[in-house]
């Protein structure tokens, strides 16, 4: 079997003859080779004449634009730098200013920028052209204000809104840039603005103050030589991080001595990675010169906040070169599907308008200056495309946003992008993070496994009694050994033959290892002034005011558990660590080395020396995949890890190794050398550490549970019943992700799960995809590495298969992979996607999706600030989509089509009027009548459609299946649009012909009869469209009618006042209105009776 696989991998020509099964007939199709796969065929088809004309042209234009942009924005190359302490003038080159700039425009670019953003939409550009045409005397139709007033209003509203946003951004930037900091100089402290800070400056940052630029940490007021910082604004994590001052500068007697030494920092070039840094600190004036290696723990990145003590740092990167600015991606402007559909419909209307104008000119017989007449007709019929469409929709979107934020069932919800609320009603794919989104990110210690014996939540008291007993013996032995020999017990044990240890001693060692191997620091609240301080050795270690700080909630859960069984971590600084035994005795340990956890190594280690015995021990804990090859051979680890993962527990393997003094000294010299190298430092350091990680003694396996968020199961079930496909994208390991998928009912009990085997090349991916194709209706679980291989060779086929699955789980995903999956779904399915997450690692996915939802979680606010919608709990997603998504889409669809109908009906009347009067390009209604028609006479009832709803919220949540209809986009389609076109033609024709038939003597009567009937028809049509009445709708109808009746008194130039108060006028208007509206009411009644929509059965 291995031989055949080897040949498959090697010979890609054989692969090309071995197609992916596009059907159940296995490999029989001889004529189909890899070239017949859909994507390959697509590529070939693209290269025809069409590609040459369109694709090649696009390519040429695109590359020219890119080239120009690159020339304009040519950035200087980022380089490594040498920074002298307190001497900015010694810098070899000019570095960027330390200013924060979030503004989109400046004074010069504001007006052109806003205008470009507006006129790139077809609708607005069209109106600009029509309005400009009115300056040409031969094309002038009516008064200038009838065209420029609405356009001016739209632009004014947009500009004011943009200006307000811009002023807010400017104020925020000015506040940040003008914050004052203390700068150390030879003459003492001076105050400088944040924007005046330069590379090489020595800056003092107080507690709770923001760090203004990227710095190397030189000194702190804390005795330990370390401080805590909060990084939630940088990486989204709410845990405090421990930072260490450079030893050489921390040891100086006074702050002023920083100027008496001659020292510099060598820093690598500015990079994106916020979790790594390589540099060296060199002091030249000592003999020999002192050199210290700098790593991430010696840095203070901009936008983080000092949480303890006062710090002094030397600035190494400023402004655009800081880590926080480099990692800020500009969010794309999101445009909703409904807006794109309406844009398509306006283009269709424009085409109809041009055709209608050509027909009019043709019926004239192309006489005289027919080209000018054609343009006049285009302007006359310009009301087919209503400018009020944009205004109404934008106001509608703001109203939906306000309703979402005021909904008491989903408190704390914030709408950050007001342009896409309708997207919530069109979603087909929901991509969700796991930790903190589906789960609470609150860890609880559940299980300890020692190989032969396992302890669960109900047997923890046994461990406690073992610990009490073993530490009782230890103290007893210690007191007796002071009189006898002082040989440490551990050393005599390793010298003799290896004896099987008792359960009690194994528990003792396991708990001690868990209590020592971590990065947790106990923090004590002093009651006097609420200041937080790291504990000092002489402080009273009371349990009630101790909290633990660490970068991982897993570690805090482990340390809390050791405290519960009797071994408490009471103090920690950079070099030492103290534990308290059940009897109250303090055990001190000297920290010799720490190897922090990284996502590559998946493990962390610590070397400690016990002060009472002098024993040196290397402890390590990490993921089972990383630790399996490091620990001594055993037959239980793999099986038990699998069992714990099936219970939904996160597993960690703990091991140890005793070191002699000689072994440690040898290691330390090699390690220090590796840390100082400037090339491939990370590789060299890893190689030295790996020399220690051999044949370690396996102590135990721990299981920690991450509890599910409230109501996750019913919410996921609701979304699944609504026809939404849910994909879980997580950085966690495969087993844990699979467990959470089962426990949260993302995968239903009856469904099979297909775990996609790990593949590393095209041959393996090919075979595995074929194996997966044979499975039906099963959930897919795949790791990030395998996913990358599949997408490299079989992107189209993989996405096609994955989209058929009821649920997909992608584990070990990087943030960029999450965003890549979102983009893939958008490209291959053309469906709307929604991404939901709570941490900084979900931001790229949230920004890439059509609709991004952020949860304010334990990991901070970064995701919720970057999202379009911010919620406080995952369960709120159900109501947000089923109720608000439904209402927003249905209302906007009705509103958009109604506003179009309002324009089409008046254009139909104009067409009938022109055709009756010998195809003259003369306007039917002039001046204020047109402005009033689009605004005060009909605006309020039409806009009141944003209060309409077809189904009560309770019903929408009870029957999520109703949501499936929305994704098909049936509320706004060419079919519904055509129905409205026919209604407009019918009503426009009736109103105009009716008025022409019934008028008696004067033309002014035609205008009065038809316009009054038109206003009444519009008000009645709103009533016909409404599905659920709201009291404000009734008020809007009555108010508009009252406004029209009141205006009749002032519009004497358009209406004959003596005529409009007579009976003939009233009955003619009533008759025409009745004929235009009654048939539609009858049709609606018959349709509701014989072919009711799905929701009407529920609402009745």
XYZ file of N, CA and C in Angstrom, residues 478-603:
378
model
N 12.217 16.716 56.621
C 13.101 17.886 56.550
C 13.641 18.234 57.936
N 12.763 18.142 58.958
C 13.214 18.499 60.310
C 14.196 17.466 60.839
N 13.998 16.187 60.487
C 14.924 15.157 60.980
C 16.242 15.195 60.215
N 16.153 15.575 58.893
C 17.391 15.547 58.092
C 18.334 16.699 58.440
N 17.846 17.706 59.159
C 18.748 18.797 59.539
C 19.777 18.293 60.561
N 19.363 17.306 61.391
C 20.317 16.763 62.362
C 21.231 15.743 61.697
N 20.680 14.955 60.736
C 21.483 13.942 60.041
C 22.155 14.530 58.822
N 22.376 13.629 57.791
C 23.031 14.048 56.522
C 22.153 15.010 55.744
N 22.791 15.840 54.961
C 22.021 16.846 54.199
C 21.905 16.486 52.722
N 22.101 15.184 52.397
C 21.979 14.792 50.988
C 20.520 14.926 50.559
N 20.256 15.666 49.469
C 18.871 15.793 49.013
C 18.303 14.430 48.632
N 17.087 14.180 49.069
C 16.464 12.870 48.849
C 16.378 12.532 47.377
N 16.136 13.569 46.504
C 15.961 13.320 45.058
C 17.210 12.715 44.466
N 18.413 13.156 44.928
C 19.649 12.702 44.288
C 19.948 11.266 44.664
N 19.656 10.914 45.896
C 19.924 9.532 46.311
C 18.977 8.587 45.604
N 17.776 9.102 45.284
C 16.771 8.261 44.633
C 17.207 7.910 43.220
N 17.739 8.919 42.477
C 18.090 8.661 41.081
C 19.321 7.768 40.992
N 20.156 7.795 42.038
C 21.377 6.979 41.990
C 21.056 5.499 42.090
N 20.092 5.139 42.937
C 19.761 3.731 43.130
C 18.941 3.175 41.980
N 18.538 1.885 42.021
C 17.719 1.288 40.969
C 16.337 1.937 40.939
N 15.707 1.963 39.721
C 14.422 2.671 39.563
C 13.283 1.866 40.169
N 12.584 2.454 41.117
C 11.515 1.733 41.812
C 10.179 2.305 41.366
N 9.158 1.461 41.251
C 7.819 1.952 40.891
C 7.301 2.812 42.042
N 6.882 4.038 41.709
C 6.473 4.973 42.761
C 5.058 4.669 43.230
N 4.778 5.055 44.461
C 3.414 4.884 44.977
C 2.516 5.958 44.370
N 1.197 5.696 44.403
C 0.225 6.657 43.848
C 0.376 8.004 44.550
N 0.588 7.959 45.877
C 0.684 9.199 46.653
C 1.847 10.053 46.170
N 3.009 9.442 45.924
C 4.170 10.237 45.506
C 3.981 10.751 44.077
N 3.270 9.960 43.245
C 3.026 10.410 41.866
C 2.075 11.615 41.845
N 1.057 11.571 42.733
C 0.137 12.716 42.828
C 0.913 13.939 43.325
N 1.752 13.735 44.322
C 2.551 14.818 44.886
C 3.374 15.489 43.784
N 4.066 14.683 42.974
C 4.924 15.232 41.907
C 4.104 15.931 40.823
N 2.949 15.331 40.472
C 2.099 15.906 39.411
C 1.562 17.269 39.834
N 1.047 17.342 41.065
C 0.468 18.614 41.538
C 1.559 19.670 41.665
N 2.731 19.258 42.145
C 3.846 20.202 42.287
C 4.253 20.744 40.912
N 4.294 19.848 39.902
C 4.655 20.266 38.534
C 3.642 21.270 37.987
N 2.350 20.991 38.217
C 1.301 21.900 37.701
C 1.387 23.257 38.410
N 1.756 23.221 39.714
C 1.846 24.471 40.489
C 3.073 25.299 40.106
N 4.080 24.663 39.474
C 5.312 25.383 39.138
C 5.420 25.750 37.656
N 4.879 24.907 36.776
C 5.102 25.074 35.336
C 4.000 25.931 34.713
N 4.188 27.262 34.758
C 3.176 28.163 34.192
C 3.746 29.582 34.126
N 2.927 30.507 33.640
C 3.329 31.912 33.571
C 2.385 32.785 34.380
N 1.818 32.227 35.439
C 0.798 32.930 36.228
C 1.463 33.752 37.333
N 0.921 34.932 37.578
C 1.423 35.778 38.672
C 0.276 36.113 39.618
N 0.445 35.883 40.917
C -0.602 36.297 41.855
C -0.527 37.809 42.080
N -1.671 38.470 42.088
C -1.724 39.922 42.278
C -2.621 40.197 43.476
N -2.163 41.104 44.366
C -2.926 41.392 45.589
C -3.467 42.815 45.548
N -4.734 42.947 45.884
C -5.345 44.278 46.004
C -5.069 44.769 47.419
N -4.327 45.882 47.544
C -4.141 46.414 48.906
C -5.352 47.279 49.225
N -5.936 47.078 50.390
C -7.238 47.680 50.714
C -7.184 49.191 50.890
N -6.003 49.723 51.209
C -5.910 51.160 51.503
C -6.381 52.040 50.363
N -5.647 51.988 49.238
C -5.979 52.921 48.161
C -6.345 52.206 46.867
N -6.577 50.902 46.937
C -6.989 50.172 45.738
C -5.874 49.947 44.738
N -4.614 50.254 45.132
C -3.506 50.016 44.201
C -3.247 48.517 44.097
N -2.908 48.069 42.906
C -2.624 46.643 42.712
C -1.118 46.447 42.725
N -0.660 45.504 43.546
C 0.785 45.278 43.607
C 1.073 43.793 43.556
N 2.206 43.444 42.976
C 2.668 42.069 43.077
C 3.116 41.852 44.516
N 2.867 40.657 44.999
C 3.150 40.411 46.415
C 4.634 40.446 46.707
N 4.973 40.979 47.847
C 6.367 40.922 48.314
C 6.476 39.752 49.299
N 7.685 39.321 49.524
C 7.888 38.132 50.361
C 7.358 38.327 51.780
N 7.427 39.577 52.269
C 7.003 39.799 53.647
C 5.514 40.135 53.767
N 4.802 40.160 52.644
C 3.389 40.556 52.698
C 2.533 39.406 53.238
N 1.414 39.750 53.816
C 0.495 38.725 54.316
C -0.277 38.144 53.139
N -0.068 36.835 52.860
C -0.687 36.216 51.684
C -2.114 35.766 51.990
N -3.021 36.708 52.190
C -4.408 36.314 52.476
C -5.109 35.915 51.179
N -5.937 34.849 51.293
C -6.553 34.291 50.088
C -7.650 35.180 49.513
N -8.292 35.978 50.372
C -9.486 36.674 49.886
C -9.181 37.798 48.890
N -7.970 38.406 48.932
C -7.721 39.500 47.992
C -6.676 39.141 46.931
N -6.479 37.838 46.712
C -5.525 37.400 45.686
C -6.250 37.087 44.383
N -5.732 37.638 43.269
C -6.242 37.232 41.951
C -5.044 36.782 41.124
N -5.313 35.957 40.128
C -4.223 35.461 39.276
C -4.279 36.118 37.913
N -3.106 36.517 37.389
C -3.021 37.089 36.049
C -2.156 36.191 35.165
N -2.671 35.885 33.970
C -1.883 35.109 33.007
C -2.442 35.357 31.619
N -1.645 35.018 30.593
C -2.109 35.277 29.229
C -3.056 34.186 28.740
N -3.188 33.085 29.503
C -4.086 32.011 29.085
C -5.030 31.617 30.216
N -6.336 31.575 29.960
C -7.281 31.176 31.026
C -7.085 29.718 31.462
N -6.508 28.877 30.574
C -6.226 27.472 30.940
C -5.272 27.424 32.129
N -4.219 28.263 32.067
C -3.196 28.245 33.127
C -3.779 28.699 34.456
N -4.639 29.722 34.406
C -5.264 30.217 35.645
C -6.111 29.104 36.261
N -6.834 28.345 35.409
C -7.671 27.239 35.910
C -6.811 26.179 36.604
N -5.639 25.884 36.041
C -4.747 24.881 36.638
C -4.210 25.349 37.998
N -3.802 26.638 38.074
C -3.244 27.160 39.329
C -4.341 27.256 40.398
N -5.561 27.634 39.979
C -6.681 27.682 40.940
C -6.951 26.286 41.492
N -6.814 25.281 40.617
C -7.077 23.898 41.059
C -6.026 23.446 42.069
N -4.735 23.773 41.803
C -3.697 23.358 42.780
C -3.946 24.044 44.118
N -4.472 25.271 44.076
C -4.818 25.983 45.318
C -5.936 25.224 46.044
N -6.917 24.717 45.293
C -8.061 24.028 45.916
C -7.654 22.699 46.553
N -6.560 22.085 46.020
C -6.127 20.809 46.626
C -5.027 21.005 47.670
N -4.650 22.281 47.926
C -3.741 22.522 49.055
C -2.398 23.122 48.733
N -2.017 23.229 47.440
C -0.704 23.797 47.101
C -0.943 25.133 46.401
N -0.649 26.251 47.119
C -1.061 27.574 46.632
C 0.124 28.382 46.141
N -0.013 29.010 44.984
C 0.996 29.928 44.471
C 0.755 31.275 45.167
N 1.736 31.721 45.979
C 1.503 32.948 46.752
C 2.318 34.128 46.255
N 3.426 33.869 45.584
C 4.244 34.990 45.134
C 5.065 34.580 43.917
N 5.281 35.563 43.032
C 6.118 35.278 41.886
C 6.747 36.583 41.402
N 8.045 36.536 41.123
C 8.661 37.646 40.401
C 9.516 37.039 39.293
N 10.446 37.821 38.753
C 11.185 37.327 37.581
C 12.103 36.159 37.903
N 12.606 36.120 39.137
C 13.635 35.119 39.439
C 13.192 34.077 40.451
N 12.057 34.313 41.116
C 11.666 33.339 42.136
C 10.172 33.101 42.156
N 9.803 32.027 42.858
C 8.407 31.608 42.895
C 8.186 30.950 44.249
N 7.072 31.246 44.911
C 6.836 30.681 46.231
C 5.491 29.979 46.301
N 5.501 28.778 46.883
C 4.272 28.003 47.057
C 4.013 27.843 48.544
N 2.730 27.758 48.898
C 2.369 27.541 50.306
C 1.753 26.153 50.424
N 2.250 25.336 51.342
C 1.753 23.961 51.514
C 0.499 24.005 52.399
N -0.237 22.859 52.473
C -1.447 22.852 53.324
C -1.159 23.228 54.776
N 0.077 22.933 55.247
C 0.393 23.232 56.659
C 0.813 24.692 56.852
N 0.894 25.459 55.744
C 1.257 26.875 55.856
C 2.717 27.160 55.623
N 3.511 26.100 55.366
C 4.948 26.301 55.123
C 5.153 26.912 53.723
N 6.131 27.812 53.578
C 6.414 28.435 52.271
C 7.585 27.697 51.619
N 7.377 27.211 50.398
C 8.462 26.575 49.627
C 8.947 27.581 48.595
N 10.257 27.840 48.585
C 10.800 28.813 47.627
C 11.536 28.106 46.503
N 11.350 28.611 45.298
C 12.027 28.062 44.116
C 12.674 29.207 43.354
N 13.887 28.968 42.863
C 14.590 29.969 42.062
C 14.322 29.656 40.587
N 13.799 30.640 39.812
C 13.527 30.402 38.380
C 14.819 30.640 37.602
N 15.307 29.568 36.950
C 16.546 29.693 36.189
C 16.271 30.075 34.734
N 15.263 29.435 34.114
C 14.906 29.741 32.720
C 13.411 29.544 32.520
N 12.852 30.313 31.572
C 11.454 30.078 31.160
C 11.418 30.008 29.640
N 10.725 29.016 29.104
C 10.526 28.908 27.651
C 9.039 29.114 27.386
N 8.655 30.305 26.908
C 7.215 30.593 26.784
C 6.510 29.752 25.716
N 5.203 29.682 25.846
C 4.373 28.937 24.892
C 4.313 29.695 23.563
N 4.462 28.986 22.460
C 4.230 29.594 21.134
C 3.322 28.665 20.342
N 2.642 29.229 19.343
C 1.716 28.394 18.558
C 2.478 27.369 17.714
N 3.779 27.635 17.441
C 4.574 26.655 16.675
C 4.997 25.482 17.558
N 5.550 25.826 18.771
C 6.067 24.744 19.627
C 4.940 24.027 20.376
N 3.815 24.727 20.621
C 2.645 24.176 21.332
C 2.999 23.646 22.729
N 4.027 24.237 23.362
C 4.407 23.798 24.716
C 5.156 24.927 25.421
